[in-house]
Amino acid sequence: MKAIGITLVVLGHAAWLNEDVYTLIYSFHMPLFFFLSGFLASSKREVKQSLIKLFQRLILPFTFFFLISYLFWLPLNILGDGQASKMQWFDPLSRLVTSKADSFHINGVLWFFPCLIIISLAQVIFFSALKPIYSFVIISGMLLLMLLSNELISERWFWSIDSAVIGMFFYQLGVLVKRVNLLSYAVFNNEFKTYLILLFTIPIFYYLALLNGRVDIRELKFGAFPLLFPLIACLGIFILFLISKKLKPRPIFQWLAISSIVIFPLHLIVFRFLHKIEVKIIPNIWYLFDLLPYLNTCIAICCLVFVFRFLKSKTPRLIGL
């Protein structure tokens, strides 16, 4: 699920992607990663050890990837190329302190790190002391309030807390599903029933996702019908789970999943260079640009798998390993 998820994340950021494909991906791809984070979270309430792991696995990589992004952005700022020229060289550093979800102009995907840090802190300090069902009910109420009052938020909250409320719902869902062992139910191991469920759920997901339209947790945009967003996202996660169960384990899935810690924060940097080159050298033929998102996704992932292998061997602690 993580391997397919990171592929969809990269594809969703590729230029010239079909709008419907973009809408379908965005309807559930970030909820998927919050769900997986909760599903894989430790059930033990060891505050000190959890805080140490939080620093090693999230805070340190966040700082490292922010600095990498800043160093790639800085030459563009100095040369006065595009949006970068409109910001002072020190502006991204001040935005690092506040870490609002919409403030990472040097690398938009970095919002996920402070968001997950806040969620993990809340889990360690508060939610881990409660039964998973109580935690899920509480955060469901908070999600409902956020969806209903979203238009009233005029100023984004520090450290992506506003987006973290949304992500926490899927995180707690992952914790609850793991605790009750929901994904191990016998019905999911029956091949005929699995295909029957997929046949029923995929059209519903497709219709509802396109009906609701564009969703973006970072921007607090939840489509035309915000209350449909959690349902659509859960459907997408469930469908991906069923599809993943039908796929045989292969090394490529393992590599993609492990490498996602590097692929996720750095793929936009690769795209930045690919897009600038392609606009200049590729003729303006529509079918070529229809294929480029998929080609660029493969190129970016292949490049960053090698970057991951290098960082893993040289500086594993900086990427949370």
PDB file of C-alpha atoms in Angstrom:
ATOM      1  CA  MET A   1       0.000   0.000   0.000  1.00  0.00           C
ATOM      2  CA  LYS A   2       2.840   2.357   0.835  1.00  0.00           C
ATOM      3  CA  ALA A   3       4.624   1.596  -2.443  1.00  0.00           C
ATOM      4  CA  ILE A   4       1.516   2.281  -4.521  1.00  0.00           C
ATOM      5  CA  GLY A   5       0.736   5.313  -2.365  1.00  0.00           C
ATOM      6  CA  ILE A   6       4.111   7.004  -2.903  1.00  0.00           C
ATOM      7  CA  THR A   7       3.806   6.374  -6.652  1.00  0.00           C
ATOM      8  CA  LEU A   8       0.431   8.124  -6.640  1.00  0.00           C
ATOM      9  CA  VAL A   9       1.852  11.025  -4.613  1.00  0.00           C
ATOM     10  CA  VAL A  10       4.587  11.601  -7.182  1.00  0.00           C
ATOM     11  CA  LEU A  11       2.202  11.213 -10.118  1.00  0.00           C
ATOM     12  CA  GLY A  12      -0.219  13.649  -8.496  1.00  0.00           C
ATOM     13  CA  HIS A  13       2.457  16.364  -8.536  1.00  0.00           C
ATOM     14  CA  ALA A  14       3.492  15.839 -12.167  1.00  0.00           C
ATOM     15  CA  ALA A  15       2.693  18.613 -14.623  1.00  0.00           C
ATOM     16  CA  TRP A  16       0.178  18.050 -17.431  1.00  0.00           C
ATOM     17  CA  LEU A  17      -1.684  15.314 -15.535  1.00  0.00           C
ATOM     18  CA  ASN A  18      -5.291  14.691 -16.584  1.00  0.00           C
ATOM     19  CA  GLU A  19      -7.636  16.586 -14.251  1.00  0.00           C
ATOM     20  CA  ASP A  20      -9.809  13.558 -13.439  1.00  0.00           C
ATOM     21  CA  VAL A  21      -6.765  11.442 -12.559  1.00  0.00           C
ATOM     22  CA  TYR A  22      -5.515  14.306 -10.391  1.00  0.00           C
ATOM     23  CA  THR A  23      -8.873  14.511  -8.583  1.00  0.00           C
ATOM     24  CA  LEU A  24      -9.002  10.751  -7.953  1.00  0.00           C
ATOM     25  CA  ILE A  25      -5.466  10.661  -6.542  1.00  0.00           C
ATOM     26  CA  TYR A  26      -5.926  13.680  -4.280  1.00  0.00           C
ATOM     27  CA  SER A  27      -9.177  12.323  -2.890  1.00  0.00           C
ATOM     28  CA  PHE A  28      -7.309   9.766  -0.754  1.00  0.00           C
ATOM     29  CA  HIS A  29      -3.506   9.716  -1.214  1.00  0.00           C
ATOM     30  CA  MET A  30      -2.545  11.824   1.849  1.00  0.00           C
ATOM     31  CA  PRO A  31      -5.234  10.260   4.082  1.00  0.00           C
ATOM     32  CA  LEU A  32      -3.632   6.945   3.094  1.00  0.00           C
ATOM     33  CA  PHE A  33      -0.268   7.958   4.567  1.00  0.00           C
ATOM     34  CA  PHE A  34      -1.851   9.237   7.789  1.00  0.00           C
ATOM     35  CA  PHE A  35      -3.784   5.963   8.019  1.00  0.00           C
ATOM     36  CA  LEU A  36      -0.625   3.881   7.508  1.00  0.00           C
ATOM     37  CA  SER A  37       1.254   5.960  10.106  1.00  0.00           C
ATOM     38  CA  GLY A  38      -1.458   5.193  12.668  1.00  0.00           C
ATOM     39  CA  PHE A  39      -1.681   1.548  11.644  1.00  0.00           C
ATOM     40  CA  LEU A  40       2.073   1.097  12.100  1.00  0.00           C
ATOM     41  CA  ALA A  41       2.334   3.160  15.300  1.00  0.00           C
ATOM     42  CA  SER A  42       3.406   1.390  18.473  1.00  0.00           C
ATOM     43  CA  SER A  43       0.604   0.584  20.917  1.00  0.00           C
ATOM     44  CA  LYS A  44       2.934   0.969  23.917  1.00  0.00           C
ATOM     45  CA  ARG A  45       2.709   4.207  25.899  1.00  0.00           C
ATOM     46  CA  GLU A  46       6.386   4.936  26.551  1.00  0.00           C
ATOM     47  CA  VAL A  47       6.527   8.734  26.447  1.00  0.00           C
ATOM     48  CA  LYS A  48      10.293   9.179  26.673  1.00  0.00           C
ATOM     49  CA  GLN A  49      11.112   6.527  24.069  1.00  0.00           C
ATOM     50  CA  SER A  50       8.336   7.785  21.788  1.00  0.00           C
ATOM     51  CA  LEU A  51       9.668  11.338  21.921  1.00  0.00           C
ATOM     52  CA  ILE A  52      13.180  10.127  21.099  1.00  0.00           C
ATOM     53  CA  LYS A  53      11.821   8.178  18.111  1.00  0.00           C
ATOM     54  CA  LEU A  54       9.809  11.216  17.061  1.00  0.00           C
ATOM     55  CA  PHE A  55      12.975  13.310  16.967  1.00  0.00           C
ATOM     56  CA  GLN A  56      14.967  10.648  15.113  1.00  0.00           C
ATOM     57  CA  ARG A  57      12.325   9.628  12.566  1.00  0.00           C
ATOM     58  CA  LEU A  58      10.500  12.886  11.861  1.00  0.00           C
ATOM     59  CA  ILE A  59      12.039  16.063  13.285  1.00  0.00           C
ATOM     60  CA  LEU A  60      15.595  15.335  12.117  1.00  0.00           C
ATOM     61  CA  PRO A  61      14.556  14.248   8.570  1.00  0.00           C
ATOM     62  CA  PHE A  62      12.231  17.279   8.340  1.00  0.00           C
ATOM     63  CA  THR A  63      15.113  19.622   9.153  1.00  0.00           C
ATOM     64  CA  PHE A  64      17.443  17.822   6.745  1.00  0.00           C
ATOM     65  CA  PHE A  65      15.027  17.837   3.793  1.00  0.00           C
ATOM     66  CA  PHE A  66      14.103  21.448   4.473  1.00  0.00           C
ATOM     67  CA  LEU A  67      17.777  22.455   4.239  1.00  0.00           C
ATOM     68  CA  ILE A  68      18.214  20.429   1.049  1.00  0.00           C
ATOM     69  CA  SER A  69      15.158  22.136  -0.451  1.00  0.00           C
ATOM     70  CA  TYR A  70      16.436  25.529   0.663  1.00  0.00           C
ATOM     71  CA  LEU A  71      19.831  24.986  -0.966  1.00  0.00           C
ATOM     72  CA  PHE A  72      18.146  24.077  -4.271  1.00  0.00           C
ATOM     73  CA  TRP A  73      15.824  27.071  -4.007  1.00  0.00           C
ATOM     74  CA  LEU A  74      18.472  29.645  -3.069  1.00  0.00           C
ATOM     75  CA  PRO A  75      20.194  29.839  -6.506  1.00  0.00           C
ATOM     76  CA  LEU A  76      16.796  30.452  -8.129  1.00  0.00           C
ATOM     77  CA  ASN A  77      16.239  33.297  -5.708  1.00  0.00           C
ATOM     78  CA  ILE A  78      19.662  34.817  -6.347  1.00  0.00           C
ATOM     79  CA  LEU A  79      19.248  34.567 -10.117  1.00  0.00           C
ATOM     80  CA  GLY A  80      15.779  36.071  -9.893  1.00  0.00           C
ATOM     81  CA  ASP A  81      13.948  33.249 -11.655  1.00  0.00           C
ATOM     82  CA  GLY A  82      10.158  33.136 -11.244  1.00  0.00           C
ATOM     83  CA  GLN A  83       8.391  33.128  -7.906  1.00  0.00           C
ATOM     84  CA  ALA A  84      11.626  32.684  -5.998  1.00  0.00           C
ATOM     85  CA  SER A  85      12.693  36.227  -6.863  1.00  0.00           C
ATOM     86  CA  LYS A  86       9.702  37.664  -4.988  1.00  0.00           C
ATOM     87  CA  MET A  87      10.986  36.427  -1.605  1.00  0.00           C
ATOM     88  CA  GLN A  88      13.952  37.527   0.465  1.00  0.00           C
ATOM     89  CA  TRP A  89      16.646  34.890   0.885  1.00  0.00           C
ATOM     90  CA  PHE A  90      15.859  34.551   4.616  1.00  0.00           C
ATOM     91  CA  ASP A  91      12.075  34.310   4.195  1.00  0.00           C
ATOM     92  CA  PRO A  92      11.906  30.468   3.998  1.00  0.00           C
ATOM     93  CA  LEU A  93      13.911  30.247   7.248  1.00  0.00           C
ATOM     94  CA  SER A  94      11.310  32.312   9.094  1.00  0.00           C
ATOM     95  CA  ARG A  95       8.576  30.125   7.602  1.00  0.00           C
ATOM     96  CA  LEU A  96      10.352  27.070   9.004  1.00  0.00           C
ATOM     97  CA  VAL A  97       9.765  28.422  12.514  1.00  0.00           C
ATOM     98  CA  THR A  98       6.010  28.836  12.002  1.00  0.00           C
ATOM     99  CA  SER A  99       5.639  25.823   9.659  1.00  0.00           C
ATOM    100  CA  LYS A 100       2.171  26.733   8.444  1.00  0.00           C
ATOM    101  CA  ALA A 101       0.925  24.174   5.950  1.00  0.00           C
ATOM    102  CA  ASP A 102       0.637  26.706   3.118  1.00  0.00           C
ATOM    103  CA  SER A 103       3.987  28.418   3.719  1.00  0.00           C
ATOM    104  CA  PHE A 104       6.505  25.942   2.252  1.00  0.00           C
ATOM    105  CA  HIS A 105       6.982  27.644  -1.097  1.00  0.00           C
ATOM    106  CA  ILE A 106      10.468  26.201  -1.512  1.00  0.00           C
ATOM    107  CA  ASN A 107       9.026  22.667  -1.470  1.00  0.00           C
ATOM    108  CA  GLY A 108       5.280  22.334  -0.986  1.00  0.00           C
ATOM    109  CA  VAL A 109       5.255  18.713   0.215  1.00  0.00           C
ATOM    110  CA  LEU A 110       7.216  19.538   3.375  1.00  0.00           C
ATOM    111  CA  TRP A 111       3.952  20.446   5.137  1.00  0.00           C
ATOM    112  CA  PHE A 112       3.406  16.744   5.811  1.00  0.00           C
ATOM    113  CA  PHE A 113       6.325  16.582   8.273  1.00  0.00           C
ATOM    114  CA  PRO A 114       5.177  19.194  10.838  1.00  0.00           C
ATOM    115  CA  CYS A 115       1.645  17.874  10.407  1.00  0.00           C
ATOM    116  CA  LEU A 116       2.684  14.313  11.272  1.00  0.00           C
ATOM    117  CA  ILE A 117       4.932  15.601  14.094  1.00  0.00           C
ATOM    118  CA  ILE A 118       1.945  17.327  15.720  1.00  0.00           C
ATOM    119  CA  ILE A 119      -0.216  14.229  15.232  1.00  0.00           C
ATOM    120  CA  SER A 120       2.475  11.998  16.756  1.00  0.00           C
ATOM    121  CA  LEU A 121       2.886  14.353  19.731  1.00  0.00           C
ATOM    122  CA  ALA A 122      -0.853  14.351  20.321  1.00  0.00           C
ATOM    123  CA  GLN A 123      -0.859  10.561  20.151  1.00  0.00           C
ATOM    124  CA  VAL A 124       2.002  10.191  22.644  1.00  0.00           C
ATOM    125  CA  ILE A 125       0.818  12.809  25.118  1.00  0.00           C
ATOM    126  CA  PHE A 126      -2.963  12.402  24.998  1.00  0.00           C
ATOM    127  CA  PHE A 127      -4.592   9.826  22.718  1.00  0.00           C
ATOM    128  CA  SER A 128      -2.418   6.840  23.699  1.00  0.00           C
ATOM    129  CA  ALA A 129      -3.889   7.040  27.215  1.00  0.00           C
ATOM    130  CA  LEU A 130      -7.390   6.449  25.809  1.00  0.00           C
ATOM    131  CA  LYS A 131      -8.997   3.422  24.251  1.00  0.00           C
ATOM    132  CA  PRO A 132      -8.723   3.624  20.434  1.00  0.00           C
ATOM    133  CA  ILE A 133     -12.505   3.841  20.031  1.00  0.00           C
ATOM    134  CA  TYR A 134     -12.679   6.849  22.366  1.00  0.00           C
ATOM    135  CA  SER A 135      -9.808   8.546  20.539  1.00  0.00           C
ATOM    136  CA  PHE A 136     -11.544   7.933  17.223  1.00  0.00           C
ATOM    137  CA  VAL A 137     -14.859   9.357  18.468  1.00  0.00           C
ATOM    138  CA  ILE A 138     -13.146  12.482  19.828  1.00  0.00           C
ATOM    139  CA  ILE A 139     -11.194  13.165  16.654  1.00  0.00           C
ATOM    140  CA  SER A 140     -14.260  12.424  14.526  1.00  0.00           C
ATOM    141  CA  GLY A 141     -16.049  15.241  16.340  1.00  0.00           C
ATOM    142  CA  MET A 142     -13.076  17.545  15.773  1.00  0.00           C
ATOM    143  CA  LEU A 143     -13.017  16.601  12.083  1.00  0.00           C
ATOM    144  CA  LEU A 144     -16.724  17.388  11.753  1.00  0.00           C
ATOM    145  CA  LEU A 145     -16.209  20.824  13.318  1.00  0.00           C
ATOM    146  CA  MET A 146     -13.259  21.494  11.025  1.00  0.00           C
ATOM    147  CA  LEU A 147     -15.172  20.531   7.888  1.00  0.00           C
ATOM    148  CA  LEU A 148     -18.187  22.629   8.872  1.00  0.00           C
ATOM    149  CA  SER A 149     -16.181  25.701   9.939  1.00  0.00           C
ATOM    150  CA  ASN A 150     -13.430  25.485   7.329  1.00  0.00           C
ATOM    151  CA  GLU A 151     -14.574  28.626   5.488  1.00  0.00           C
ATOM    152  CA  LEU A 152     -14.274  30.616   8.733  1.00  0.00           C
ATOM    153  CA  ILE A 153     -10.518  29.993   9.041  1.00  0.00           C
ATOM    154  CA  SER A 154      -8.918  33.210   7.811  1.00  0.00           C
ATOM    155  CA  GLU A 155      -5.403  32.656   9.154  1.00  0.00           C
ATOM    156  CA  ARG A 156      -3.530  29.355   8.964  1.00  0.00           C
ATOM    157  CA  TRP A 157      -2.367  27.838  12.251  1.00  0.00           C
ATOM    158  CA  PHE A 158       1.237  27.374  13.326  1.00  0.00           C
ATOM    159  CA  TRP A 159       2.906  24.019  12.755  1.00  0.00           C
ATOM    160  CA  SER A 160       0.132  22.849  10.438  1.00  0.00           C
ATOM    161  CA  ILE A 161      -2.196  22.147  13.371  1.00  0.00           C
ATOM    162  CA  ASP A 162      -5.252  22.881  11.210  1.00  0.00           C
ATOM    163  CA  SER A 163      -4.249  20.244   8.654  1.00  0.00           C
ATOM    164  CA  ALA A 164      -3.153  17.945  11.486  1.00  0.00           C
ATOM    165  CA  VAL A 165      -6.739  17.798  12.799  1.00  0.00           C
ATOM    166  CA  ILE A 166      -7.760  16.331   9.438  1.00  0.00           C
ATOM    167  CA  GLY A 167      -4.807  13.950   9.321  1.00  0.00           C
ATOM    168  CA  MET A 168      -5.413  12.811  12.904  1.00  0.00           C
ATOM    169  CA  PHE A 169      -8.797  11.358  11.927  1.00  0.00           C
ATOM    170  CA  PHE A 170      -7.161   8.968   9.465  1.00  0.00           C
ATOM    171  CA  TYR A 171      -4.277   8.318  11.864  1.00  0.00           C
ATOM    172  CA  GLN A 172      -6.704   7.283  14.620  1.00  0.00           C
ATOM    173  CA  LEU A 173      -8.638   5.222  12.097  1.00  0.00           C
ATOM    174  CA  GLY A 174      -5.395   3.335  11.381  1.00  0.00           C
ATOM    175  CA  VAL A 175      -4.812   2.805  15.115  1.00  0.00           C
ATOM    176  CA  LEU A 176      -8.368   1.513  15.592  1.00  0.00           C
ATOM    177  CA  VAL A 177      -8.299  -0.787  12.552  1.00  0.00           C
ATOM    178  CA  LYS A 178      -5.012  -2.289  13.750  1.00  0.00           C
ATOM    179  CA  ARG A 179      -6.249  -2.741  17.326  1.00  0.00           C
ATOM    180  CA  VAL A 180      -9.462  -4.572  16.344  1.00  0.00           C
ATOM    181  CA  ASN A 181      -7.604  -6.518  13.635  1.00  0.00           C
ATOM    182  CA  LEU A 182     -10.208  -5.469  11.082  1.00  0.00           C
ATOM    183  CA  LEU A 183      -8.086  -6.104   8.001  1.00  0.00           C
ATOM    184  CA  SER A 184      -7.609  -9.762   8.927  1.00  0.00           C
ATOM    185  CA  TYR A 185     -11.278 -10.661   8.612  1.00  0.00           C
ATOM    186  CA  ALA A 186     -11.835 -13.877   6.659  1.00  0.00           C
ATOM    187  CA  VAL A 187     -13.935 -12.139   4.003  1.00  0.00           C
ATOM    188  CA  PHE A 188     -10.822 -10.312   2.776  1.00  0.00           C
ATOM    189  CA  ASN A 189      -9.031 -13.608   2.189  1.00  0.00           C
ATOM    190  CA  ASN A 190     -11.765 -14.964  -0.049  1.00  0.00           C
ATOM    191  CA  GLU A 191     -10.793 -14.229  -3.641  1.00  0.00           C
ATOM    192  CA  PHE A 192     -14.321 -14.258  -5.054  1.00  0.00           C
ATOM    193  CA  LYS A 193     -15.666 -11.971  -2.312  1.00  0.00           C
ATOM    194  CA  THR A 194     -12.709  -9.628  -2.699  1.00  0.00           C
ATOM    195  CA  TYR A 195     -13.347  -9.154  -6.413  1.00  0.00           C
ATOM    196  CA  LEU A 196     -17.071  -8.741  -5.709  1.00  0.00           C
ATOM    197  CA  ILE A 197     -16.359  -5.989  -3.161  1.00  0.00           C
ATOM    198  CA  LEU A 198     -13.993  -4.267  -5.598  1.00  0.00           C
ATOM    199  CA  LEU A 199     -16.580  -4.477  -8.361  1.00  0.00           C
ATOM    200  CA  PHE A 200     -19.052  -2.733  -6.073  1.00  0.00           C
ATOM    201  CA  THR A 201     -16.798  -0.126  -4.392  1.00  0.00           C
ATOM    202  CA  ILE A 202     -14.639   1.135  -7.276  1.00  0.00           C
ATOM    203  CA  PRO A 203     -17.529   2.660  -9.285  1.00  0.00           C
ATOM    204  CA  ILE A 204     -18.894   4.293  -6.103  1.00  0.00           C
ATOM    205  CA  PHE A 205     -15.482   5.736  -5.264  1.00  0.00           C
ATOM    206  CA  TYR A 206     -14.972   6.948  -8.832  1.00  0.00           C
ATOM    207  CA  TYR A 207     -18.364   8.648  -9.002  1.00  0.00           C
ATOM    208  CA  LEU A 208     -18.194  10.282  -5.560  1.00  0.00           C
ATOM    209  CA  ALA A 209     -14.593  11.473  -5.965  1.00  0.00           C
ATOM    210  CA  LEU A 210     -15.322  13.192  -9.277  1.00  0.00           C
ATOM    211  CA  LEU A 211     -18.607  14.539  -7.924  1.00  0.00           C
ATOM    212  CA  ASN A 212     -16.878  16.104  -4.928  1.00  0.00           C
ATOM    213  CA  GLY A 213     -14.015  17.473  -7.026  1.00  0.00           C
ATOM    214  CA  ARG A 214     -10.629  18.766  -5.947  1.00  0.00           C
ATOM    215  CA  VAL A 215      -9.455  17.967  -2.421  1.00  0.00           C
ATOM    216  CA  ASP A 216      -6.252  19.199  -0.786  1.00  0.00           C
ATOM    217  CA  ILE A 217      -5.603  18.751   2.958  1.00  0.00           C
ATOM    218  CA  ARG A 218      -2.651  21.148   2.823  1.00  0.00           C
ATOM    219  CA  GLU A 219      -4.881  23.936   1.505  1.00  0.00           C
ATOM    220  CA  LEU A 220      -7.900  22.869   3.616  1.00  0.00           C
ATOM    221  CA  LYS A 221      -9.972  22.310   0.509  1.00  0.00           C
ATOM    222  CA  PHE A 222     -12.398  19.414   0.746  1.00  0.00           C
ATOM    223  CA  GLY A 223     -14.384  19.629  -2.476  1.00  0.00           C
ATOM    224  CA  ALA A 224     -17.938  20.663  -3.270  1.00  0.00           C
ATOM    225  CA  PHE A 225     -19.362  18.466  -0.494  1.00  0.00           C
ATOM    226  CA  PRO A 226     -16.844  18.519   2.403  1.00  0.00           C
ATOM    227  CA  LEU A 227     -18.737  15.977   4.498  1.00  0.00           C
ATOM    228  CA  LEU A 228     -18.260  13.440   1.693  1.00  0.00           C
ATOM    229  CA  PHE A 229     -14.472  13.792   1.876  1.00  0.00           C
ATOM    230  CA  PRO A 230     -13.829  11.336   4.800  1.00  0.00           C
ATOM    231  CA  LEU A 231     -16.095   8.710   3.203  1.00  0.00           C
ATOM    232  CA  ILE A 232     -14.396   9.013  -0.199  1.00  0.00           C
ATOM    233  CA  ALA A 233     -10.918   8.895   1.348  1.00  0.00           C
ATOM    234  CA  CYS A 234     -11.792   5.797   3.406  1.00  0.00           C
ATOM    235  CA  LEU A 235     -13.203   4.119   0.302  1.00  0.00           C
ATOM    236  CA  GLY A 236      -9.973   4.835  -1.586  1.00  0.00           C
ATOM    237  CA  ILE A 237      -7.844   3.433   1.243  1.00  0.00           C
ATOM    238  CA  PHE A 238     -10.042   0.326   1.490  1.00  0.00           C
ATOM    239  CA  ILE A 239      -9.904  -0.296  -2.259  1.00  0.00           C
ATOM    240  CA  LEU A 240      -6.123   0.059  -2.261  1.00  0.00           C
ATOM    241  CA  PHE A 241      -5.919  -2.422   0.617  1.00  0.00           C
ATOM    242  CA  LEU A 242      -7.930  -5.004  -1.337  1.00  0.00           C
ATOM    243  CA  ILE A 243      -5.855  -4.462  -4.475  1.00  0.00           C
ATOM    244  CA  SER A 244      -2.630  -4.755  -2.468  1.00  0.00           C
ATOM    245  CA  LYS A 245      -3.741  -8.089  -1.028  1.00  0.00           C
ATOM    246  CA  LYS A 246      -4.089  -9.466  -4.561  1.00  0.00           C
ATOM    247  CA  LEU A 247      -0.558  -8.409  -5.581  1.00  0.00           C
ATOM    248  CA  LYS A 248       2.295 -10.803  -4.989  1.00  0.00           C
ATOM    249  CA  PRO A 249       5.154  -9.489  -2.821  1.00  0.00           C
ATOM    250  CA  ARG A 250       7.966  -8.231  -5.026  1.00  0.00           C
ATOM    251  CA  PRO A 251      11.292  -6.458  -4.310  1.00  0.00           C
ATOM    252  CA  ILE A 252      10.132  -3.363  -6.195  1.00  0.00           C
ATOM    253  CA  PHE A 253       7.301  -2.832  -3.684  1.00  0.00           C
ATOM    254  CA  GLN A 254       9.709  -3.157  -0.788  1.00  0.00           C
ATOM    255  CA  TRP A 255      12.173  -0.702  -2.337  1.00  0.00           C
ATOM    256  CA  LEU A 256       9.485   1.854  -3.102  1.00  0.00           C
ATOM    257  CA  ALA A 257       8.046   1.617   0.407  1.00  0.00           C
ATOM    258  CA  ILE A 258      11.422   1.962   2.128  1.00  0.00           C
ATOM    259  CA  SER A 259      12.607   4.695  -0.243  1.00  0.00           C
ATOM    260  CA  SER A 260       9.449   6.766   0.280  1.00  0.00           C
ATOM    261  CA  ILE A 261      11.181   8.721   3.070  1.00  0.00           C
ATOM    262  CA  VAL A 262      13.392  10.252   0.337  1.00  0.00           C
ATOM    263  CA  ILE A 263      11.038  10.069  -2.645  1.00  0.00           C
ATOM    264  CA  PHE A 264       8.319  12.037  -0.863  1.00  0.00           C
ATOM    265  CA  PRO A 265      10.259  15.190   0.116  1.00  0.00           C
ATOM    266  CA  LEU A 266      12.567  15.405  -2.915  1.00  0.00           C
ATOM    267  CA  HIS A 267      10.487  14.499  -5.979  1.00  0.00           C
ATOM    268  CA  LEU A 268       9.302  18.084  -6.534  1.00  0.00           C
ATOM    269  CA  ILE A 269      12.933  19.160  -6.903  1.00  0.00           C
ATOM    270  CA  VAL A 270      13.453  16.576  -9.645  1.00  0.00           C
ATOM    271  CA  PHE A 271      10.223  17.689 -11.333  1.00  0.00           C
ATOM    272  CA  ARG A 272      11.335  21.319 -11.219  1.00  0.00           C
ATOM    273  CA  PHE A 273      14.282  20.536 -13.470  1.00  0.00           C
ATOM    274  CA  LEU A 274      12.474  18.028 -15.695  1.00  0.00           C
ATOM    275  CA  HIS A 275       9.590  20.388 -16.422  1.00  0.00           C
ATOM    276  CA  LYS A 276      11.855  23.316 -17.292  1.00  0.00           C
ATOM    277  CA  ILE A 277      13.859  21.185 -19.726  1.00  0.00           C
ATOM    278  CA  GLU A 278      10.822  19.543 -21.332  1.00  0.00           C
ATOM    279  CA  VAL A 279       8.990  22.798 -22.000  1.00  0.00           C
ATOM    280  CA  LYS A 280      11.993  23.991 -24.019  1.00  0.00           C
ATOM    281  CA  ILE A 281      12.861  20.857 -25.994  1.00  0.00           C
ATOM    282  CA  ILE A 282       9.569  19.004 -26.561  1.00  0.00           C
ATOM    283  CA  PRO A 283       7.262  20.175 -29.354  1.00  0.00           C
ATOM    284  CA  ASN A 284       3.832  21.388 -28.293  1.00  0.00           C
ATOM    285  CA  ILE A 285       2.037  18.162 -29.227  1.00  0.00           C
ATOM    286  CA  TRP A 286      -0.829  17.233 -26.919  1.00  0.00           C
ATOM    287  CA  TYR A 287      -0.311  13.460 -26.827  1.00  0.00           C
ATOM    288  CA  LEU A 288       3.320  13.844 -25.752  1.00  0.00           C
ATOM    289  CA  PHE A 289       2.303  15.973 -22.802  1.00  0.00           C
ATOM    290  CA  ASP A 290      -0.376  13.404 -21.887  1.00  0.00           C
ATOM    291  CA  LEU A 291       2.368  10.799 -21.506  1.00  0.00           C
ATOM    292  CA  LEU A 292       4.914  13.006 -19.714  1.00  0.00           C
ATOM    293  CA  PRO A 293       3.356  12.831 -16.203  1.00  0.00           C
ATOM    294  CA  TYR A 294       3.771   9.048 -16.182  1.00  0.00           C
ATOM    295  CA  LEU A 295       7.252   9.142 -17.713  1.00  0.00           C
ATOM    296  CA  ASN A 296       8.401  11.863 -15.319  1.00  0.00           C
ATOM    297  CA  THR A 297       7.022   9.914 -12.370  1.00  0.00           C
ATOM    298  CA  CYS A 298       9.143   6.894 -13.346  1.00  0.00           C
ATOM    299  CA  ILE A 299      12.240   9.071 -13.877  1.00  0.00           C
ATOM    300  CA  ALA A 300      11.852  10.876 -10.549  1.00  0.00           C
ATOM    301  CA  ILE A 301      11.270   7.667  -8.588  1.00  0.00           C
ATOM    302  CA  CYS A 302      14.223   5.862 -10.221  1.00  0.00           C
ATOM    303  CA  CYS A 303      16.558   8.797  -9.528  1.00  0.00           C
ATOM    304  CA  LEU A 304      15.453   9.105  -5.913  1.00  0.00           C
ATOM    305  CA  VAL A 305      15.747   5.375  -5.202  1.00  0.00           C
ATOM    306  CA  PHE A 306      19.462   5.792  -5.954  1.00  0.00           C
ATOM    307  CA  VAL A 307      19.566   8.918  -3.787  1.00  0.00           C
ATOM    308  CA  PHE A 308      17.953   6.901  -0.988  1.00  0.00           C
ATOM    309  CA  ARG A 309      20.541   4.129  -1.316  1.00  0.00           C
ATOM    310  CA  PHE A 310      23.316   6.715  -1.119  1.00  0.00           C
ATOM    311  CA  LEU A 311      21.863   8.486   1.925  1.00  0.00           C
ATOM    312  CA  LYS A 312      21.107   5.176   3.597  1.00  0.00           C
ATOM    313  CA  SER A 313      24.748   4.138   3.331  1.00  0.00           C
ATOM    314  CA  LYS A 314      26.295   7.525   4.181  1.00  0.00           C
ATOM    315  CA  THR A 315      23.916   9.372   6.517  1.00  0.00           C
ATOM    316  CA  PRO A 316      21.104   7.023   7.622  1.00  0.00           C
ATOM    317  CA  ARG A 317      20.267   9.045  10.746  1.00  0.00           C
ATOM    318  CA  LEU A 318      19.492  12.163   8.712  1.00  0.00           C
ATOM    319  CA  ILE A 319      16.674  10.320   6.927  1.00  0.00           C
ATOM    320  CA  GLY A 320      15.278   8.682  10.052  1.00  0.00           C
ATOM    321  CA  LEU A 321      16.816   5.223   9.719  1.00  0.00           C
TER     322      LEU A 321
END
